Coordinates of C-alpha atoms and ligand atoms in Angstrom, one line a residue:
M1 CA 132.2 90.6 147.4
G2 CA 129.9 93.0 145.4
V3 CA 127.4 95.5 146.7
S4 CA 124.5 93.2 145.7
N5 CA 125.9 90.4 147.9
I6 CA 126.2 92.7 150.8
V7 CA 122.6 93.9 150.3
F8 CA 121.4 90.3 150.1
I9 CA 123.2 89.3 153.3
V10 CA 121.7 92.3 155.2
L11 CA 118.3 91.4 153.9
L12 CA 118.8 87.7 154.8
V13 CA 119.9 88.5 158.3
A14 CA 117.1 91.1 158.9
A15 CA 114.4 88.8 157.6
G16 CA 115.7 85.9 159.8
A17 CA 116.0 88.1 162.9
L18 CA 112.5 89.6 162.4
F19 CA 111.0 86.2 161.9
A20 CA 112.8 84.8 165.0
K21 CA 111.5 87.7 167.1
N22 CA 107.8 87.2 166.0
A23 CA 107.9 83.4 166.2
G24 CA 109.4 83.8 169.7
K25 CA 106.4 85.9 170.7
I26 CA 104.0 83.1 169.5
A27 CA 106.0 80.5 171.4
R28 CA 105.8 82.8 174.5
N29 CA 102.0 83.1 174.0
I30 CA 101.6 79.4 173.8
R31 CA 103.6 78.9 177.0
L32 CA 101.0 81.1 178.8
G33 CA 98.8 78.1 178.8
R34 CA 98.5 75.6 181.7
D35 CA 100.8 72.7 181.8
L36 CA 99.9 69.4 180.1
K37 CA 101.8 66.2 179.7
R38 CA 101.7 65.1 176.1
N39 CA 104.8 63.2 175.3
D40 CA 103.8 59.6 176.2
R41 CA 103.7 56.8 173.6
P42 CA 106.2 58.5 171.3
G43 CA 106.1 55.6 168.8
E44 CA 102.4 56.1 168.2
R45 CA 102.9 59.9 168.0
W46 CA 105.5 59.6 165.2
K47 CA 103.2 57.3 163.3
I48 CA 100.3 59.7 163.6
M49 CA 102.5 62.6 162.5
A50 CA 103.7 60.6 159.5
R51 CA 100.2 59.7 158.5
V52 CA 98.2 62.9 159.2
A53 CA 100.8 65.7 158.8
L54 CA 103.3 64.3 156.4
G55 CA 100.9 62.0 154.5
Q56 CA 98.0 64.5 154.6
S57 CA 95.6 61.5 155.2
K58 CA 92.7 63.6 156.5
M59 CA 93.0 66.2 153.7
V60 CA 92.1 63.8 151.0
V61 CA 88.7 63.0 152.6
R62 CA 87.6 65.9 150.4
P63 CA 89.5 64.9 147.2
V64 CA 89.5 68.2 145.2
A65 CA 90.7 70.4 148.0
G66 CA 92.9 67.6 149.3
I67 CA 94.8 66.9 146.0
M68 CA 95.2 70.7 145.4
H69 CA 96.5 71.2 148.9
I70 CA 99.0 68.3 148.5
L71 CA 100.3 69.9 145.3
I72 CA 100.9 73.2 147.1
Y73 CA 102.4 71.4 150.1
V74 CA 104.8 69.3 148.0
G75 CA 105.7 72.3 145.9
F76 CA 106.5 74.2 149.1
I77 CA 108.7 71.5 150.5
I78 CA 110.6 70.7 147.4
I79 CA 111.1 74.3 146.2
N80 CA 113.1 74.8 149.4
I81 CA 116.1 73.1 147.7
E82 CA 115.9 75.7 144.9
V83 CA 115.6 78.4 147.6
L84 CA 118.8 77.1 149.2
E85 CA 120.6 77.5 145.9
I86 CA 119.3 81.0 145.5
V87 CA 120.4 81.9 149.0
L88 CA 123.9 80.5 148.5
D89 CA 124.1 82.3 145.1
G90 CA 123.1 85.5 146.8
I91 CA 125.7 85.2 149.6
F92 CA 128.6 84.1 147.4
G93 CA 127.7 86.0 144.2
T94 CA 127.6 82.8 142.2
H95 CA 125.1 81.7 139.5
R96 CA 123.4 78.3 139.7
L97 CA 125.9 77.0 142.2
F98 CA 124.5 73.5 142.3
A99 CA 124.8 72.9 138.5
P100 CA 128.5 71.9 138.5
V101 CA 128.1 70.1 141.8
L102 CA 125.2 67.9 140.7
G103 CA 126.2 67.6 137.1
N104 CA 124.1 68.9 134.2
T105 CA 121.8 65.9 133.7
L106 CA 120.7 65.7 137.4
Y107 CA 120.5 69.5 137.7
Y108 CA 118.2 69.7 134.6
F109 CA 116.0 67.0 136.0
I110 CA 115.7 68.7 139.4
I111 CA 114.9 72.2 138.0
N112 CA 112.5 70.7 135.5
S113 CA 110.7 68.9 138.4
F114 CA 110.5 72.2 140.3
E115 CA 109.1 73.9 137.2
V116 CA 106.3 71.3 136.8
L117 CA 105.5 71.7 140.5
A118 CA 105.5 75.5 140.1
L119 CA 103.0 75.2 137.3
L120 CA 100.8 72.8 139.3
V121 CA 101.0 75.2 142.3
I122 CA 99.8 78.0 140.1
V123 CA 96.9 75.9 138.9
A124 CA 96.0 74.9 142.5
C125 CA 96.1 78.5 143.7
V126 CA 93.9 79.6 140.8
V127 CA 91.4 76.9 141.6
F128 CA 91.4 77.9 145.3
L129 CA 90.9 81.5 144.4
V130 CA 88.0 80.6 142.2
R131 CA 86.4 78.4 144.9
R132 CA 86.7 81.2 147.5
N133 CA 85.8 84.3 145.4
I134 CA 83.7 83.1 142.4
L135 CA 82.0 79.9 143.5
R136 CA 81.9 81.2 147.0
L137 CA 81.7 77.8 148.7
S138 CA 79.6 78.1 151.9
R139 CA 82.6 77.1 154.1
F140 CA 84.3 80.3 153.1
T141 CA 81.5 82.7 153.4
Q142 CA 80.4 82.1 157.0
P143 CA 80.3 85.1 159.3
E144 CA 83.8 84.5 160.9
M145 CA 85.3 84.5 157.4
K146 CA 84.6 88.1 156.6
S147 CA 87.3 90.8 156.4
W148 CA 90.8 89.8 157.5
P149 CA 90.5 86.0 157.3
A150 CA 89.2 86.3 153.7
T151 CA 91.9 88.8 152.8
D152 CA 94.6 86.7 154.4
A153 CA 93.7 83.6 152.3
N154 CA 93.6 85.6 149.1
I155 CA 96.9 87.4 149.8
I156 CA 98.7 84.2 150.3
L157 CA 97.3 82.6 147.2
V158 CA 98.2 85.6 145.0
V159 CA 101.7 85.8 146.6
E160 CA 102.2 82.1 145.8
I161 CA 101.2 82.7 142.2
L162 CA 103.6 85.7 141.9
L163 CA 106.5 83.8 143.5
M164 CA 106.1 80.8 141.2
G165 CA 105.6 83.2 138.2
A166 CA 108.9 84.9 139.2
F167 CA 110.7 81.6 139.4
L168 CA 109.5 80.6 135.9
T169 CA 110.4 84.1 134.5
M170 CA 113.8 83.8 136.0
N171 CA 114.4 80.5 134.4
A172 CA 113.0 81.6 131.0
A173 CA 115.4 84.7 131.0
D174 CA 118.3 82.4 132.0
S175 CA 117.5 80.0 129.2
T176 CA 117.4 82.9 126.7
L177 CA 120.9 84.1 127.9
M178 CA 122.1 80.5 127.6
M179 CA 120.9 80.5 124.0
Y180 CA 122.8 83.7 123.3
A181 CA 125.9 82.0 124.7
H182 CA 125.2 79.0 122.5
L183 CA 125.1 81.3 119.4
G184 CA 128.3 83.1 120.6
A185 CA 126.3 86.3 121.0
L186 CA 126.5 86.7 124.8
P187 CA 128.6 89.7 125.8
D188 CA 131.8 88.9 127.9
D189 CA 130.4 90.6 131.1
L190 CA 127.4 88.3 131.0
M191 CA 129.3 85.0 130.5
H192 CA 128.6 83.8 134.0
Y193 CA 125.1 83.1 132.7
A194 CA 126.6 80.4 130.4
S195 CA 127.0 77.9 133.2
L196 CA 124.8 75.2 131.7
P197 CA 126.4 74.2 128.3
G198 CA 124.1 72.7 125.7
H199 CA 121.1 74.1 127.5
D200 CA 118.0 74.4 125.4
G201 CA 115.4 75.6 127.9
F202 CA 113.7 74.1 131.0
L203 CA 110.5 72.0 130.7
V204 CA 107.9 74.7 131.5
S205 CA 109.6 78.0 131.2
Q206 CA 110.7 77.3 127.7
W207 CA 107.2 78.2 126.6
I208 CA 107.7 81.8 127.7
T209 CA 111.2 82.4 126.5
G210 CA 109.7 84.0 123.4
L211 CA 108.4 86.8 125.6
T212 CA 111.8 87.8 126.8
P213 CA 113.4 91.0 125.3
D214 CA 115.8 90.8 122.3
D215 CA 118.7 92.6 123.9
P216 CA 120.9 90.3 126.1
Y217 CA 121.4 93.1 128.7
A218 CA 117.6 93.6 129.0
V219 CA 117.2 89.8 129.4
A220 CA 119.9 89.8 132.1
N221 CA 118.1 92.7 133.9
L222 CA 114.8 90.7 133.6
E223 CA 116.6 87.6 135.1
R224 CA 117.9 89.7 138.0
A225 CA 114.6 91.4 138.6
A226 CA 112.8 88.0 138.8
W227 CA 115.5 86.6 141.0
W228 CA 115.3 89.5 143.5
F229 CA 111.5 89.5 143.4
H230 CA 111.4 85.8 144.1
I231 CA 113.8 85.8 147.0
V232 CA 112.6 89.1 148.6
G233 CA 109.1 87.7 148.2
I234 CA 110.1 84.6 150.1
F235 CA 111.6 86.7 152.9
A236 CA 108.4 88.8 153.0
F237 CA 106.3 85.6 153.0
L238 CA 108.3 84.2 155.9
N239 CA 107.6 87.4 158.0
Y240 CA 104.0 87.4 157.0
L241 CA 103.5 83.9 158.4
P242 CA 103.3 84.9 162.1
Y243 CA 100.4 87.3 161.3
S244 CA 98.5 84.7 159.2
K245 CA 96.7 81.5 159.5
H246 CA 99.5 80.2 157.2
F247 CA 101.6 79.8 160.3
H248 CA 100.1 76.3 160.2
I249 CA 102.8 75.3 157.7
L250 CA 105.2 75.4 160.6
L251 CA 103.0 74.2 163.5
S252 CA 101.0 71.4 161.8
F253 CA 103.7 68.9 162.4
P254 CA 104.3 69.4 166.2
N255 CA 100.6 70.0 166.7
V256 CA 99.7 66.6 165.2
W257 CA 102.6 65.0 167.1
Y258 CA 101.0 66.2 170.4
S259 CA 97.5 64.9 169.4
N260 CA 95.2 63.7 172.1
L261 CA 95.6 59.9 171.9
A262 CA 92.7 59.2 174.3
A263 CA 89.5 57.8 172.8
K264 CA 87.2 60.5 171.4
G265 CA 84.5 61.2 173.9
Q266 CA 86.7 60.5 176.9
F267 CA 86.7 63.6 179.0
T268 CA 89.4 64.7 181.3
N269 CA 88.8 65.0 185.0
H270 CA 89.7 68.2 186.8
E271 CA 92.4 67.2 189.3
A272 CA 91.1 69.4 192.1
V273 CA 87.6 68.0 191.8
T274 CA 88.9 64.5 191.7
R275 CA 90.8 65.2 194.9
E276 CA 87.6 66.6 196.6
V277 CA 85.5 63.6 195.5
K278 CA 88.2 61.1 196.8
L279 CA 88.2 63.0 200.1
M280 CA 84.4 62.8 200.3
L281 CA 84.5 59.1 199.7
D282 CA 87.3 58.4 202.2
P283 CA 85.8 57.5 205.5
S284 CA 89.0 58.2 207.4
A285 CA 89.3 61.8 206.0
D286 CA 88.4 64.8 208.3
P287 CA 85.8 66.7 206.3
Y288 CA 86.4 69.8 208.4
A289 CA 90.2 69.9 207.9
A290 CA 91.6 73.3 206.9
P291 CA 93.5 73.4 203.6
A292 CA 97.3 73.1 203.9
E293 CA 99.2 76.3 204.6
G294 CA 101.0 77.9 201.6
G295 CA 98.9 76.0 199.1
G296 CA 98.7 79.2 197.0
E297 CA 95.6 80.5 195.1
P298 CA 93.0 77.8 194.5
E299 CA 93.1 76.7 190.8
R300 CA 90.3 78.0 188.6
F301 CA 87.7 75.3 187.6
G302 CA 87.5 75.2 183.9
A303 CA 88.5 78.1 181.7
K304 CA 87.4 81.7 181.5
D305 CA 90.3 83.1 179.5
V306 CA 93.2 81.9 177.4
R307 CA 95.6 81.5 180.3
D308 CA 93.2 78.9 181.8
L309 CA 93.6 76.7 178.7
T310 CA 96.5 74.3 178.2
W311 CA 99.4 75.1 176.0
K312 CA 98.1 72.5 173.6
Q313 CA 94.8 74.2 173.2
L314 CA 96.7 77.4 172.5
M315 CA 98.9 75.7 170.0
D316 CA 95.8 74.4 168.4
A317 CA 94.6 78.0 167.9
Y318 CA 97.8 79.0 166.2
T319 CA 97.7 75.9 164.0
C320 CA 94.1 76.3 162.8
T321 CA 94.1 76.7 159.0
E322 CA 90.5 78.2 159.0
C323 CA 89.5 75.5 156.5
G324 CA 86.1 75.2 158.0
R325 CA 85.9 71.4 157.7
C326 CA 84.9 71.3 161.4
T327 CA 82.1 73.8 161.0
D328 CA 80.9 72.0 157.9
E329 CA 80.5 68.8 159.9
C330 CA 79.1 70.4 163.0
P331 CA 75.5 69.4 163.6
A332 CA 74.8 72.5 165.7
N333 CA 76.0 74.7 162.9
Q334 CA 74.1 72.8 160.2
T335 CA 70.9 73.2 162.1
G336 CA 71.3 77.0 162.2
K337 CA 72.7 77.4 165.8
L338 CA 75.2 80.1 166.5
L339 CA 78.1 77.6 167.1
S340 CA 81.0 77.3 164.7
P341 CA 84.0 75.3 166.0
R342 CA 86.2 77.2 163.5
K343 CA 85.2 80.5 165.2
I344 CA 86.0 79.0 168.6
M345 CA 89.6 78.4 167.4
M346 CA 89.8 81.8 165.6
D347 CA 88.5 83.6 168.7
T348 CA 91.0 81.8 170.9
R349 CA 93.9 82.9 168.7
D350 CA 92.6 86.5 168.5
R351 CA 92.2 86.7 172.3
L352 CA 95.7 85.1 172.8
E353 CA 97.2 87.7 170.4
E354 CA 95.5 90.4 172.4
V355 CA 96.9 89.1 175.7
G356 CA 100.3 88.8 174.1
K357 CA 100.2 92.4 172.9
N358 CA 99.1 93.5 176.4
I359 CA 102.1 91.7 177.9
D360 CA 104.5 93.4 175.4
K361 CA 103.1 96.8 176.3
H362 CA 102.2 96.6 180.0
G363 CA 104.0 93.5 181.5
K364 CA 103.1 89.9 182.2
E365 CA 100.5 90.6 185.0
H366 CA 98.4 93.2 183.1
D367 CA 94.7 92.6 183.2
D368 CA 92.7 94.3 180.5
G369 CA 89.4 93.3 182.1
K370 CA 88.4 91.2 179.1
A371 CA 88.2 87.4 178.7
L372 CA 87.7 84.8 176.1
L373 CA 84.4 83.9 177.6
R374 CA 81.7 86.5 176.7
D375 CA 84.1 89.1 175.1
Y376 CA 84.8 86.6 172.3
I377 CA 82.7 83.4 172.8
S378 CA 79.1 83.7 174.0
E379 CA 77.3 81.3 176.3
E380 CA 74.8 80.6 173.5
E381 CA 77.6 79.2 171.3
L382 CA 78.9 77.0 174.1
W383 CA 75.6 75.5 175.0
A384 CA 74.8 74.8 171.3
C385 CA 77.5 72.1 171.3
T386 CA 76.3 68.5 171.3
T387 CA 79.8 67.2 172.2
C388 CA 79.6 64.9 169.2
N389 CA 83.3 65.2 168.3
A390 CA 82.5 65.6 164.6
C391 CA 84.7 68.7 164.5
V392 CA 87.7 66.8 166.1
Q393 CA 87.3 64.0 163.6
A394 CA 87.1 66.3 160.6
C395 CA 90.1 68.5 161.4
P396 CA 93.0 67.8 159.1
V397 CA 95.6 68.8 161.7
N398 CA 94.0 67.1 164.8
I399 CA 92.7 70.2 166.5
D400 CA 90.3 69.7 169.3
P401 CA 87.7 72.7 169.5
L402 CA 85.5 70.6 171.8
S403 CA 88.0 70.6 174.6
I404 CA 87.9 74.4 174.7
I405 CA 84.1 74.4 174.6
M406 CA 84.1 71.9 177.5
D407 CA 86.6 73.9 179.6
L408 CA 84.6 77.1 179.1
R409 CA 81.4 75.3 180.1
R410 CA 83.1 73.9 183.2
Y411 CA 83.9 77.4 184.3
L412 CA 80.3 78.5 183.8
I413 CA 79.0 75.7 185.8
M414 CA 81.6 75.2 188.5
E415 CA 82.6 78.9 189.1
E416 CA 79.4 80.8 188.2
S417 CA 76.8 78.1 188.7
K418 CA 75.4 79.1 185.3
S419 CA 73.8 76.6 183.0
P420 CA 70.7 76.6 180.7
E421 CA 67.5 75.6 182.6
S422 CA 67.2 72.2 181.0
I423 CA 70.8 71.3 182.2
T424 CA 70.2 72.7 185.7
A425 CA 67.1 70.5 186.0
M426 CA 69.2 67.5 184.9
F427 CA 71.9 68.4 187.5
N428 CA 69.2 68.6 190.2
N429 CA 67.7 65.3 189.2
V430 CA 71.1 63.6 189.2
E431 CA 71.8 65.0 192.7
N432 CA 68.4 64.1 194.1
N433 CA 67.4 61.0 192.2
G434 CA 70.7 59.6 191.0
A435 CA 69.4 59.8 187.4
P436 CA 68.8 62.6 184.9
W437 CA 65.0 62.1 185.1
A438 CA 62.6 63.7 187.5
F439 CA 61.5 60.4 189.2
S440 CA 62.6 59.2 192.6
Q441 CA 64.6 56.1 192.8
A442 CA 61.7 54.2 194.3
D443 CA 59.5 55.0 191.3
R444 CA 62.1 54.1 188.7
A445 CA 60.8 50.6 187.8
K446 CA 57.1 51.7 187.6
W447 CA 57.1 51.7 183.8
I448 CA 57.4 47.9 184.0
E449 CA 54.0 47.7 185.7
E450 CA 52.5 50.2 183.3
S451 CA 53.7 48.4 180.2
Ligands
LIG1 S1 81.5 68.6 169.2 FE1 80.3 70.5 169.3 S2 81.4 71.9 168.1 FE2 82.2 69.9 167.6 S3 81.0 69.3 165.8 FE3 80.0 68.4 167.6 S4 78.4 70.0 168.1 FE4 79.9 71.0 166.8
LIG2 S1 89.8 73.6 163.6 FE1 90.7 72.2 162.1 S2 88.9 71.8 160.7 FE2 88.4 73.6 161.9 S3 89.0 75.3 160.7 FE3 90.7 74.9 162.0 S4 92.0 73.5 160.8 FE4 90.0 73.5 159.8

């Protein structure tokens, strides 16, 4: 085993361990949420996952972005086969390990397919960069998309271009070495590059073989440099994911599987409130009975902070791709109100990250005196929501920003008795008159006489 294999194995183990540690923190943060049962109707869940996550059915509602995204997505999935070969070559010190196993014809076909995908991925990334930075589509220039979110998106697009570029450069240099072998001009100590007899270049990278140096040793160095850049870049990309919205490439599938299968618009009941109402309606219940001993702290009504949300709402926050389709469809946002459902998800993730860091530093029970409500999301944003569900419908990974808005509102009303004047008046009317309007029950039918 050579020094380079040892260096590779150390890097591989270090990258894997670091990623496992950071991904573990995200899993821990998601588990801070309240319990929620979401594993009923598994057959339906697998179908939704196949359609929405695997089939990208909601992405293509916007064809340009949808098709470009599918190219990057397919490229990402398929290129993993090539990454597997690179990793095995790195561990065992081999070169193109799969070529003799698959046979030359199949191997060429697979690598040529990767190259075509790599080229398409580069094109898609360039288009996305142009849309974000030159055309400046309104979706990407909203207030919550300033600074890190904008940089994050650009970093990942540039890294993908560089990684694909390194892959094509590596293949181009390899083809040149193969050509030297063909001509009998490959030095003995580089003969391991001649593992593909009769090779005359791969489909895409053949167009850049002319740019490789004339000296076989220089070409071999270029091949190694591109190989290392490619694989170290992938290790770096892997460890960048937990800090980026691109963590969605891992969470989209489980997040869609755990989708809310209830009809849109069907709100959940708060268990404690349901219990109270049932008690009130039960003629045999003792209204003055003391609560049972040892019942623990009463549960919070609604949500003030991230720990009051369910694990699914927290998983939603880590899955959000910040695409802005929800905000684009939101009628409140379109009419100039402060609300952006994308910001609700980004705020939830930011606050959860903050809580997670506090736990790492000061222990699980630490209270920093801050909360999701008001420190991140204002009351004005919450009351701007029309509960229309357009954001839920638009989200390509079945995220539900409305459920977070509703839980924060519930807290405001049930724990702080705070609501905008118009809603307070409506509550009073419902309580006094049994209807949202300010007329007594006896006067309700008067409009018939007046008409
Ligand atoms: S439910 Fe609320 S946040 Fe979602 S689109 Fe409608 S108004 Fe906007
Ligand atoms: S919630 Fe969904 S639609 Fe909205 S930005 Fe996030 S991923 Fe996009």
